[in-house]
Amino acid sequence: MPKDTKSSNAISHWINAHEVALQRFIRSKTPDPAQVEDILQDVWTKLLEHPAPESIRHLRNWLFTVARNLMLDRRRKQKALCFSQLAPEVATNLDLYFNAWASAELPSDVLESQEFWDALQAELARLPPAQREVFVQHELEAIPMKELSLRSGIPINTLLSRKRYAVLHLRKRFEQLKRK
């Protein structure tokens, strides 16, 4: 039998012998089913690319080590997103934009009333100064967060967090005016 055929028979045997346990191991460490299959395929690729797979003394340990290293590599490659990058998605939840929430939730006659604007001014006065400042500048004066960050020297994520707290406070105060 030629060497390639003998080697491929051995690899097929190894795959049959270890695939279920290896797949179970990867699945226990990886929440995404699509990634489980990808990692498993990468493990078999590493085995096929190995210059002398027959020389691996403890094949099962080697396979599990390769799988663990591949999972770690994938986690390292996943970049953490900062809060400011999530802002458009968060905005759809209306957590950062009081005007959008108010337009969607409050009747237009309430929004146009002097009592609403007086109540908004009173509630803004109750906010901590840092929250009030970022809310007024971003929401009412329409100054972009990036510009606010450059002017103040405060990181965008901090400004977004302050604004979010302000919006949540205001929404809580104006809930009773929601459409029934």
Coordinates of N, CA, C and O in Angstrom, one line a residue:
M1 N 0.8 -1.2 0.0 CA 0.0 0.0 0.0 C 0.9 1.2 0.0 O 1.8 1.3 0.8
P2 N 0.6 2.2 -0.8 CA 1.4 3.4 -0.8 C 1.3 4.2 0.5 O 0.3 4.1 1.2
K3 N 2.3 5.0 0.8 CA 2.4 5.7 2.1 C 1.2 6.7 2.2 O 0.6 6.8 3.3
D4 N 0.8 7.4 1.2 CA -0.3 8.3 1.2 C -1.6 7.6 1.6 O -2.4 8.1 2.4
T5 N -1.8 6.5 1.0 CA -3.1 5.7 1.3 C -3.0 5.2 2.8 O -4.0 5.3 3.5
K6 N -1.9 4.7 3.2 CA -1.7 4.3 4.6 C -2.0 5.4 5.6 O -2.7 5.3 6.6
S7 N -1.4 6.6 5.3 CA -1.5 7.8 6.1 C -3.0 8.2 6.1 O -3.5 8.6 7.2
S8 N -3.6 8.3 5.0 CA -5.0 8.7 4.9 C -5.9 7.7 5.7 O -6.9 8.2 6.3
N9 N -5.6 6.4 5.6 CA -6.4 5.5 6.4 C -6.2 5.7 7.9 O -7.2 5.6 8.6
A10 N -5.0 6.0 8.3 CA -4.7 6.3 9.7 C -5.5 7.5 10.1 O -6.1 7.5 11.2
I11 N -5.5 8.6 9.3 CA -6.1 9.8 9.7 C -7.6 9.6 9.8 O -8.3 10.1 10.7
S12 N -8.2 8.9 8.8 CA -9.6 8.5 8.8 C -10.0 7.8 10.1 O -11.0 8.1 10.8
H13 N -9.1 6.9 10.5 CA -9.3 6.1 11.8 C -9.3 7.1 13.0 O -10.1 7.0 13.9
W14 N -8.3 8.0 13.0 CA -8.2 8.9 14.1 C -9.4 9.8 14.2 O -9.9 10.1 15.2
I15 N -9.9 10.3 13.0 CA -11.1 11.2 13.0 C -12.3 10.4 13.6 O -13.0 10.9 14.4
N16 N -12.5 9.2 13.1 CA -13.6 8.4 13.6 C -13.5 8.1 15.1 O -14.5 8.1 15.8
A17 N -12.3 7.9 15.6 CA -12.0 7.6 17.0 C -12.2 8.8 17.9 O -12.7 8.7 19.0
H18 N -11.9 10.0 17.4 CA -11.8 11.2 18.3 C -12.8 12.3 18.0 O -13.0 13.2 18.8
E19 N -13.5 12.2 16.9 CA -14.4 13.3 16.5 C -15.5 13.6 17.5 O -15.7 14.8 17.8
V20 N -16.2 12.7 18.0 CA -17.3 12.9 18.9 C -16.8 13.6 20.1 O -17.4 14.6 20.6
A21 N -15.8 13.1 20.8 CA -15.3 13.7 22.0 C -14.7 15.1 21.8 O -15.0 16.0 22.6
L22 N -14.1 15.3 20.7 CA -13.5 16.6 20.3 C -14.6 17.6 20.1 O -14.5 18.7 20.5
Q23 N -15.6 17.2 19.3 CA -16.7 18.0 19.0 C -17.5 18.4 20.3 O -17.8 19.6 20.5
R24 N -17.6 17.5 21.2 CA -18.3 17.7 22.5 C -17.5 18.8 23.3 O -18.0 19.7 23.9
F25 N -16.1 18.6 23.3 CA -15.2 19.5 24.0 C -15.4 20.9 23.5 O -15.5 21.9 24.2
I26 N -15.3 21.0 22.2 CA -15.4 22.4 21.5 C -16.7 23.0 21.8 O -16.8 24.2 22.1
R27 N -17.8 22.2 21.7 CA -19.2 22.7 21.9 C -19.3 23.2 23.4 O -20.0 24.2 23.6
S28 N -18.6 22.6 24.3 CA -18.7 23.0 25.7 C -18.1 24.3 26.0 O -18.4 25.0 26.9
K29 N -17.1 24.7 25.1 CA -16.4 26.0 25.3 C -16.8 27.1 24.3 O -16.4 28.2 24.4
T30 N -17.6 26.7 23.3 CA -18.0 27.7 22.2 C -19.5 27.7 22.1 O -20.1 26.7 21.8
P31 N -20.1 28.9 22.3 CA -21.5 29.0 22.2 C -22.1 29.0 20.8 O -23.3 28.6 20.6
D32 N -21.4 29.3 19.8 CA -21.9 29.4 18.4 C -21.7 28.1 17.7 O -20.5 27.7 17.5
P33 N -22.8 27.4 17.3 CA -22.7 26.1 16.7 C -21.8 26.2 15.4 O -21.2 25.2 15.0
A34 N -21.9 27.3 14.6 CA -21.2 27.4 13.4 C -19.7 27.4 13.7 O -18.9 26.8 12.9
Q35 N -19.3 28.0 14.8 CA -17.9 28.1 15.1 C -17.4 26.7 15.6 O -16.2 26.4 15.3
V36 N -18.2 25.9 16.1 CA -17.9 24.5 16.6 C -17.4 23.8 15.4 O -16.3 23.2 15.4
E37 N -18.1 23.8 14.3 CA -17.8 23.1 13.1 C -16.5 23.6 12.5 O -15.6 22.9 12.0
D38 N -16.4 24.9 12.5 CA -15.2 25.6 11.9 C -13.9 25.2 12.7 O -12.9 24.9 12.1
I39 N -14.0 25.2 14.0 CA -12.9 24.9 14.8 C -12.5 23.4 14.6 O -11.3 23.0 14.5
L40 N -13.5 22.5 14.6 CA -13.3 21.1 14.4 C -12.6 20.9 13.0 O -11.6 20.1 12.9
Q41 N -13.0 21.6 12.0 CA -12.4 21.4 10.7 C -10.9 22.0 10.7 O -10.0 21.4 10.1
D42 N -10.7 23.0 11.5 CA -9.4 23.6 11.6 C -8.5 22.6 12.3 O -7.3 22.5 12.0
V43 N -9.0 21.9 13.3 CA -8.2 20.8 14.0 C -7.8 19.8 13.0 O -6.6 19.4 13.0
W44 N -8.7 19.3 12.2 CA -8.4 18.2 11.3 C -7.4 18.7 10.2 O -6.5 18.0 9.8
T45 N -7.5 20.0 9.9 CA -6.6 20.6 8.9 C -5.2 20.6 9.5 O -4.2 20.3 8.8
K46 N -5.1 21.0 10.8 CA -3.8 21.0 11.4 C -3.2 19.6 11.5 O -1.9 19.5 11.3
L47 N -4.0 18.6 11.7 CA -3.5 17.3 11.7 C -3.0 16.8 10.3 O -1.9 16.2 10.2
L48 N -3.8 17.2 9.3 CA -3.3 16.9 7.9 C -2.1 17.6 7.5 O -1.2 17.1 6.8
E49 N -1.9 18.8 8.0 CA -0.7 19.6 7.7 C 0.5 19.2 8.5 O 1.6 19.6 8.1
H50 N 0.3 18.5 9.5 CA 1.5 18.0 10.4 C 2.4 17.2 9.5 O 2.0 16.3 8.8
P51 N 3.7 17.5 9.6 CA 4.7 16.8 8.7 C 4.7 15.3 9.0 O 5.0 14.5 8.1
A52 N 4.5 14.9 10.2 CA 4.6 13.4 10.6 C 3.5 13.1 11.6 O 3.8 13.0 12.8
P53 N 2.2 13.0 11.2 CA 1.2 12.8 12.2 C 1.4 11.5 13.0 O 0.9 11.3 14.1
E54 N 2.0 10.5 12.4 CA 2.2 9.2 13.0 C 3.2 9.3 14.2 O 3.1 8.5 15.1
S55 N 4.0 10.4 14.2 CA 4.9 10.6 15.3 C 4.4 11.3 16.6 O 5.0 11.4 17.6
I56 N 3.1 11.7 16.5 CA 2.5 12.3 17.6 C 2.2 11.2 18.7 O 1.5 10.3 18.4
R57 N 2.9 11.4 19.8 CA 2.8 10.3 20.9 C 1.4 10.2 21.5 O 0.9 9.1 21.6
H58 N 0.8 11.3 21.9 CA -0.5 11.3 22.6 C -1.4 12.1 21.7 O -1.7 13.2 21.9
L59 N -2.0 11.4 20.7 CA -2.8 12.1 19.7 C -4.0 12.8 20.3 O -4.3 13.9 19.9
R60 N -4.7 12.1 21.2 CA -5.9 12.7 21.8 C -5.5 14.0 22.5 O -6.2 15.0 22.3
N61 N -4.5 14.0 23.3 CA -4.1 15.2 24.0 C -3.7 16.3 23.0 O -4.0 17.5 23.2
W62 N -3.0 15.9 21.9 CA -2.6 16.8 20.9 C -3.8 17.5 20.2 O -3.8 18.7 20.1
L63 N -4.8 16.7 19.9 CA -6.0 17.2 19.2 C -6.7 18.2 20.2 O -7.2 19.3 19.7
F64 N -6.9 17.9 21.4 CA -7.5 18.7 22.4 C -6.7 20.0 22.6 O -7.3 21.1 22.7
T65 N -5.4 19.9 22.6 CA -4.6 21.1 22.8 C -4.7 22.0 21.6 O -4.9 23.2 21.7
V66 N -4.7 21.4 20.4 CA -4.9 22.2 19.2 C -6.3 22.9 19.2 O -6.4 24.1 18.9
A67 N -7.3 22.2 19.6 CA -8.7 22.8 19.6 C -8.7 23.9 20.6 O -9.2 25.0 20.3
R68 N -8.1 23.7 21.8 CA -8.1 24.8 22.8 C -7.4 26.0 22.3 O -7.8 27.2 22.4
N69 N -6.2 25.8 21.7 CA -5.5 26.9 21.1 C -6.2 27.7 20.0 O -6.2 28.9 19.9
L70 N -6.9 26.9 19.2 CA -7.7 27.6 18.1 C -8.8 28.4 18.7 O -9.1 29.5 18.2
M71 N -9.5 27.9 19.8 CA -10.5 28.7 20.4 C -10.0 29.9 21.0 O -10.6 31.0 20.9
L72 N -8.8 29.8 21.7 CA -8.2 31.0 22.3 C -7.8 32.0 21.2 O -8.0 33.2 21.4
D73 N -7.3 31.5 20.1 CA -6.9 32.5 19.0 C -8.2 33.2 18.5 O -8.1 34.4 18.2
R74 N -9.3 32.5 18.4 CA -10.5 33.2 17.9 C -11.0 34.2 18.9 O -11.4 35.3 18.5
R75 N -10.9 33.9 20.2 CA -11.3 34.9 21.2 C -10.4 36.1 21.2 O -10.9 37.2 21.3
R76 N -9.1 35.9 21.0 CA -8.2 37.0 20.9 C -8.4 37.9 19.7 O -8.3 39.1 19.8
K77 N -8.8 37.3 18.6 CA -9.1 38.1 17.4 C -10.3 38.8 17.5 O -10.5 39.8 16.7
Q78 N -11.3 38.4 18.3 CA -12.5 39.2 18.4 C -12.2 40.5 19.2 O -11.7 40.5 20.3
K79 N -12.5 41.6 18.5 CA -12.2 42.9 19.1 C -13.4 43.3 20.0 O -14.5 43.2 19.6
A80 N -13.0 43.8 21.1 CA -14.1 44.4 22.0 C -14.5 45.7 21.4 O -13.7 46.5 20.9
L81 N -15.8 45.9 21.4 CA -16.4 47.2 20.9 C -16.6 48.1 22.1 O -17.0 47.7 23.2
C82 N -16.2 49.4 21.9 CA -16.5 50.3 22.9 C -17.9 50.8 22.8 O -18.6 50.7 21.8
F83 N -18.4 51.4 23.9 CA -19.8 51.8 24.0 C -20.1 52.8 22.8 O -21.2 52.7 22.3
S84 N -19.2 53.7 22.5 CA -19.5 54.6 21.4 C -19.7 54.0 20.1 O -20.5 54.5 19.3
Q85 N -19.1 52.8 19.8 CA -19.4 52.1 18.6 C -20.7 51.5 18.6 O -21.3 51.2 17.5
L86 N -21.3 51.2 19.8 CA -22.6 50.6 19.9 C -23.7 51.7 19.8 O -24.9 51.3 19.8
A87 N -23.4 52.9 19.9 CA -24.4 54.0 20.0 C -25.5 53.9 19.0 O -26.6 54.1 19.4
P88 N -25.3 53.7 17.7 CA -26.4 53.6 16.8 C -27.4 52.5 17.2 O -28.6 52.7 17.1
E89 N -26.9 51.3 17.6 CA -27.7 50.3 18.0 C -28.5 50.6 19.3 O -29.6 50.3 19.4
V90 N -27.8 51.2 20.2 CA -28.4 51.6 21.5 C -29.4 52.7 21.2 O -30.5 52.7 21.8
A91 N -29.2 53.5 20.2 CA -30.1 54.6 19.9 C -31.5 54.0 19.5 O -32.5 54.6 19.7
T92 N -31.5 52.9 18.8 CA -32.7 52.3 18.4 C -33.5 51.9 19.6 O -34.7 51.8 19.6
N93 N -32.9 51.7 20.8 CA -33.6 51.4 22.0 C -34.0 52.7 22.7 O -34.6 52.6 23.8
L94 N -33.7 53.8 22.1 CA -34.0 55.1 22.7 C -33.4 55.4 24.0 O -33.8 56.3 24.8
D95 N -32.3 54.7 24.3 CA -31.6 55.0 25.6 C -30.7 56.3 25.6 O -30.4 56.8 26.6
L96 N -30.4 56.7 24.4 CA -29.5 57.9 24.3 C -30.2 59.1 23.8 O -29.6 60.2 23.8
Y97 N -31.4 59.0 23.3 CA -32.0 60.2 22.6 C -33.4 60.4 23.3 O -34.3 59.8 22.9
F98 N -33.4 61.4 24.1 CA -34.7 61.8 24.8 C -35.7 62.3 23.7 O -36.9 61.9 23.8
N99 N -35.3 63.1 22.8 CA -36.2 63.7 21.8 C -36.9 62.6 21.0 O -38.1 62.7 20.8
A100 N -36.1 61.6 20.6 CA -36.7 60.5 19.9 C -37.7 59.7 20.7 O -38.8 59.3 20.2
W101 N -37.3 59.5 22.0 CA -38.3 58.8 22.9 C -39.5 59.6 23.1 O -40.6 59.1 23.0
A102 N -39.3 60.9 23.3 CA -40.5 61.7 23.6 C -41.4 61.8 22.4 O -42.6 61.7 22.5
S103 N -40.8 61.9 21.2 CA -41.6 62.0 20.0 C -42.4 60.7 19.7 O -43.5 60.7 19.2
A104 N -41.8 59.6 20.1 CA -42.4 58.3 19.9 C -43.5 58.0 20.9 O -44.5 57.3 20.7
E105 N -43.3 58.5 22.1 CA -44.1 58.0 23.3 C -45.1 59.1 23.8 O -46.1 58.7 24.4
L106 N -44.8 60.3 23.6 CA -45.7 61.4 24.1 C -46.6 62.0 23.0 O -46.1 62.2 21.9
P107 N -47.8 62.4 23.4 CA -48.7 63.0 22.4 C -48.1 64.4 22.0 O -47.4 65.1 22.7
S108 N -48.3 64.7 20.7 CA -47.7 66.0 20.2 C -48.2 67.2 20.9 O -47.5 68.2 21.1
D109 N -49.5 67.2 21.4 CA -50.0 68.4 22.1 C -49.2 68.5 23.4 O -49.0 69.7 23.9
V110 N -48.8 67.4 24.0 CA -48.0 67.5 25.3 C -46.6 68.1 25.0 O -46.1 69.0 25.7
L111 N -46.0 67.6 23.9 CA -44.7 68.1 23.5 C -44.6 69.6 23.2 O -43.6 70.2 23.4
E112 N -45.7 70.1 22.7 CA -45.8 71.5 22.3 C -46.2 72.4 23.4 O -46.2 73.6 23.2
S113 N -46.6 71.8 24.5 CA -47.1 72.7 25.6 C -46.0 73.3 26.4 O -44.9 72.8 26.5
Q114 N -46.3 74.5 26.9 CA -45.3 75.2 27.8 C -45.1 74.4 29.1 O -43.9 74.5 29.6
E115 N -46.1 73.7 29.6 CA -45.9 72.9 30.8 C -44.8 71.9 30.6 O -44.0 71.6 31.5
F116 N -44.8 71.2 29.4 CA -43.8 70.2 29.2 C -42.4 70.8 29.2 O -41.5 70.3 29.9
W117 N -42.2 72.0 28.6 CA -40.9 72.6 28.5 C -40.5 73.1 29.9 O -39.3 73.0 30.3
D118 N -41.4 73.6 30.7 CA -41.1 74.0 32.1 C -40.7 72.8 32.9 O -39.8 72.9 33.7
A119 N -41.5 71.7 32.7 CA -41.2 70.5 33.5 C -39.8 69.9 33.1 O -39.0 69.5 33.9
L120 N -39.5 70.0 31.8 CA -38.2 69.6 31.3 C -37.0 70.4 31.9 O -36.0 69.9 32.4
Q121 N -37.2 71.7 32.0 CA -36.2 72.6 32.6 C -36.0 72.3 34.1 O -34.9 72.2 34.6
A122 N -37.2 72.0 34.8 CA -37.1 71.7 36.2 C -36.3 70.4 36.4 O -35.5 70.2 37.3
E123 N -36.6 69.4 35.5 CA -36.0 68.1 35.7 C -34.5 68.2 35.3 O -33.6 67.5 35.9
L124 N -34.2 69.0 34.3 CA -32.8 69.2 34.0 C -32.0 69.8 35.1 O -30.8 69.5 35.4
A125 N -32.6 70.7 35.9 CA -32.0 71.3 37.0 C -31.7 70.3 38.1 O -30.8 70.5 38.9
R126 N -32.5 69.3 38.2 CA -32.3 68.2 39.2 C -31.1 67.3 38.9 O -30.7 66.5 39.7
L127 N -30.8 67.2 37.6 CA -29.7 66.3 37.2 C -28.3 66.8 37.7 O -28.1 68.0 37.9
P128 N -27.4 65.8 37.9 CA -26.0 66.2 38.3 C -25.5 67.1 37.1 O -25.8 66.9 36.0
P129 N -24.7 68.1 37.5 CA -24.2 69.0 36.4 C -23.5 68.4 35.2 O -23.7 68.8 34.1
A130 N -22.7 67.3 35.4 CA -22.1 66.7 34.3 C -23.1 66.0 33.4 O -22.9 66.1 32.1
Q131 N -24.1 65.4 33.9 CA -25.1 64.8 33.1 C -26.0 65.9 32.3 O -26.2 65.8 31.1
R132 N -26.3 66.9 33.1 CA -27.1 68.0 32.5 C -26.3 68.7 31.3 O -26.9 68.9 30.3
E133 N -25.1 68.9 31.6 CA -24.3 69.6 30.6 C -24.2 68.8 29.2 O -24.4 69.3 28.2
V134 N -23.9 67.5 29.3 CA -23.8 66.7 28.1 C -25.1 66.5 27.5 O -25.2 66.6 26.2
F135 N -26.2 66.4 28.3 CA -27.5 66.3 27.7 C -27.9 67.6 26.9 O -28.3 67.5 25.8
V136 N -27.7 68.7 27.5 CA -28.1 70.0 26.9 C -27.3 70.2 25.6 O -27.8 70.5 24.5
Q137 N -26.0 70.0 25.7 CA -25.1 70.2 24.5 C -25.4 69.3 23.4 O -25.5 69.7 22.2
H138 N -25.6 68.0 23.7 CA -25.8 67.0 22.6 C -27.3 67.0 22.1 O -27.5 67.0 20.9
E139 N -28.2 67.0 23.1 CA -29.6 66.8 22.7 C -30.3 68.1 22.2 O -30.9 68.2 21.2
L140 N -30.0 69.2 23.0 CA -30.7 70.4 22.7 C -29.9 71.3 21.7 O -30.5 72.0 20.9
E141 N -28.6 71.4 21.9 CA -27.8 72.2 21.0 C -27.2 71.5 19.8 O -26.5 72.1 19.0
A142 N -27.4 70.1 19.7 CA -27.0 69.3 18.6 C -25.5 69.3 18.3 O -25.1 69.3 17.2
I143 N -24.7 69.4 19.4 CA -23.3 69.3 19.2 C -22.9 67.8 19.2 O -23.2 67.1 20.1
P144 N -22.2 67.4 18.2 CA -21.8 66.0 18.1 C -20.9 65.5 19.3 O -20.1 66.3 19.9
M145 N -21.0 64.3 19.7 CA -20.3 63.8 20.9 C -18.8 63.9 20.6 O -18.0 64.2 21.6
K146 N -18.3 63.7 19.4 CA -16.9 63.7 19.1 C -16.4 65.2 19.4 O -15.3 65.3 20.0
E147 N -17.2 66.1 19.0 CA -16.8 67.5 19.3 C -16.8 67.8 20.8 O -15.9 68.5 21.3
L148 N -17.8 67.3 21.5 CA -17.9 67.5 22.9 C -16.7 66.9 23.6 O -16.1 67.5 24.5
S149 N -16.3 65.8 23.1 CA -15.1 65.1 23.7 C -13.9 65.9 23.5 O -13.0 66.1 24.4
L150 N -13.7 66.4 22.3 CA -12.5 67.2 22.0 C -12.5 68.5 22.8 O -11.4 68.9 23.3
R151 N -13.6 69.2 22.9 CA -13.7 70.4 23.7 C -13.4 70.2 25.2 O -12.7 71.0 25.8
S152 N -14.0 69.1 25.7 CA -13.9 68.9 27.2 C -12.7 68.1 27.6 O -12.3 68.1 28.8
G153 N -12.2 67.3 26.7 CA -11.1 66.4 27.0 C -11.6 65.1 27.7 O -10.8 64.3 28.2
I154 N -12.9 64.9 27.8 CA -13.5 63.8 28.4 C -13.8 62.7 27.3 O -14.3 63.0 26.2
P155 N -13.4 61.4 27.6 CA -13.7 60.4 26.6 C -15.1 60.3 26.2 O -16.0 60.5 27.0
I156 N -15.3 59.9 24.9 CA -16.7 59.8 24.4 C -17.5 58.9 25.2 O -18.7 59.1 25.4
N157 N -16.9 57.7 25.6 CA -17.7 56.7 26.3 C -18.2 57.3 27.6 O -19.3 57.0 28.0
T158 N -17.4 58.1 28.3 CA -17.9 58.8 29.5 C -19.0 59.7 29.2 O -20.0 59.7 30.0
L159 N -18.9 60.5 28.2 CA -20.0 61.4 27.8 C -21.3 60.7 27.5 O -22.4 61.1 27.9
L160 N -21.1 59.6 26.7 CA -22.3 58.8 26.4 C -23.0 58.2 27.6 O -24.2 58.1 27.7
S161 N -22.2 57.7 28.5 CA -22.7 57.2 29.8 C -23.5 58.2 30.6 O -24.6 58.0 31.0
R162 N -22.9 59.4 30.7 CA -23.6 60.5 31.4 C -24.9 60.9 30.7 O -25.9 61.1 31.4
K163 N -24.8 60.9 29.4 CA -26.1 61.3 28.7 C -27.1 60.2 28.8 O -28.3 60.5 29.0
R164 N -26.7 59.0 28.8 CA -27.7 57.9 29.0 C -28.4 58.0 30.3 O -29.6 57.8 30.4
Y165 N -27.6 58.2 31.4 CA -28.2 58.3 32.7 C -29.2 59.5 32.7 O -30.2 59.4 33.3
A166 N -28.8 60.6 32.1 CA -29.7 61.7 32.0 C -31.0 61.4 31.3 O -32.1 61.7 31.8
V167 N -30.9 60.7 30.2 CA -32.1 60.3 29.4 C -32.9 59.4 30.2 O -34.2 59.5 30.2
L168 N -32.3 58.4 30.8 CA -33.1 57.4 31.6 C -33.9 58.1 32.7 O -35.0 57.8 33.0
H169 N -33.2 59.1 33.4 CA -33.9 59.9 34.5 C -35.1 60.6 33.9 O -36.1 60.6 34.5
L170 N -34.9 61.3 32.8 CA -35.9 62.1 32.2 C -37.1 61.2 31.7 O -38.3 61.6 31.9
R171 N -36.8 60.1 31.1 CA -37.8 59.2 30.7 C -38.7 58.8 31.8 O -39.9 58.7 31.7
K172 N -38.0 58.4 32.9 CA -38.7 58.0 34.1 C -39.7 59.0 34.6 O -40.8 58.8 35.0
R173 N -39.2 60.3 34.6 CA -40.0 61.4 35.1 C -41.2 61.7 34.2 O -42.2 62.2 34.6
F174 N -41.0 61.4 32.9 CA -42.1 61.8 31.9 C -43.0 60.6 31.5 O -43.8 60.7 30.7
E175 N -42.8 59.5 32.1 CA -43.5 58.3 31.8 C -45.0 58.5 32.0 O -45.8 58.0 31.2
Q176 N -45.4 59.2 33.0 CA -46.9 59.4 33.2 C -47.6 60.2 32.1 O -48.8 60.2 32.0
L177 N -46.8 60.8 31.3 CA -47.4 61.6 30.1 C -47.5 60.8 28.9 O -48.0 61.3 27.9
K178 N -47.1 59.5 28.9 CA -47.2 58.6 27.7 C -48.6 58.5 27.3 O -49.5 58.6 28.0
R179 N -48.7 58.1 26.0 CA -50.0 57.8 25.4 C -50.6 56.6 26.0 O -49.9 55.7 26.4
K180 N -51.8 56.7 26.2 CA -52.5 55.5 26.8 C -53.1 54.7 25.7 O -53.5 55.1 24.7

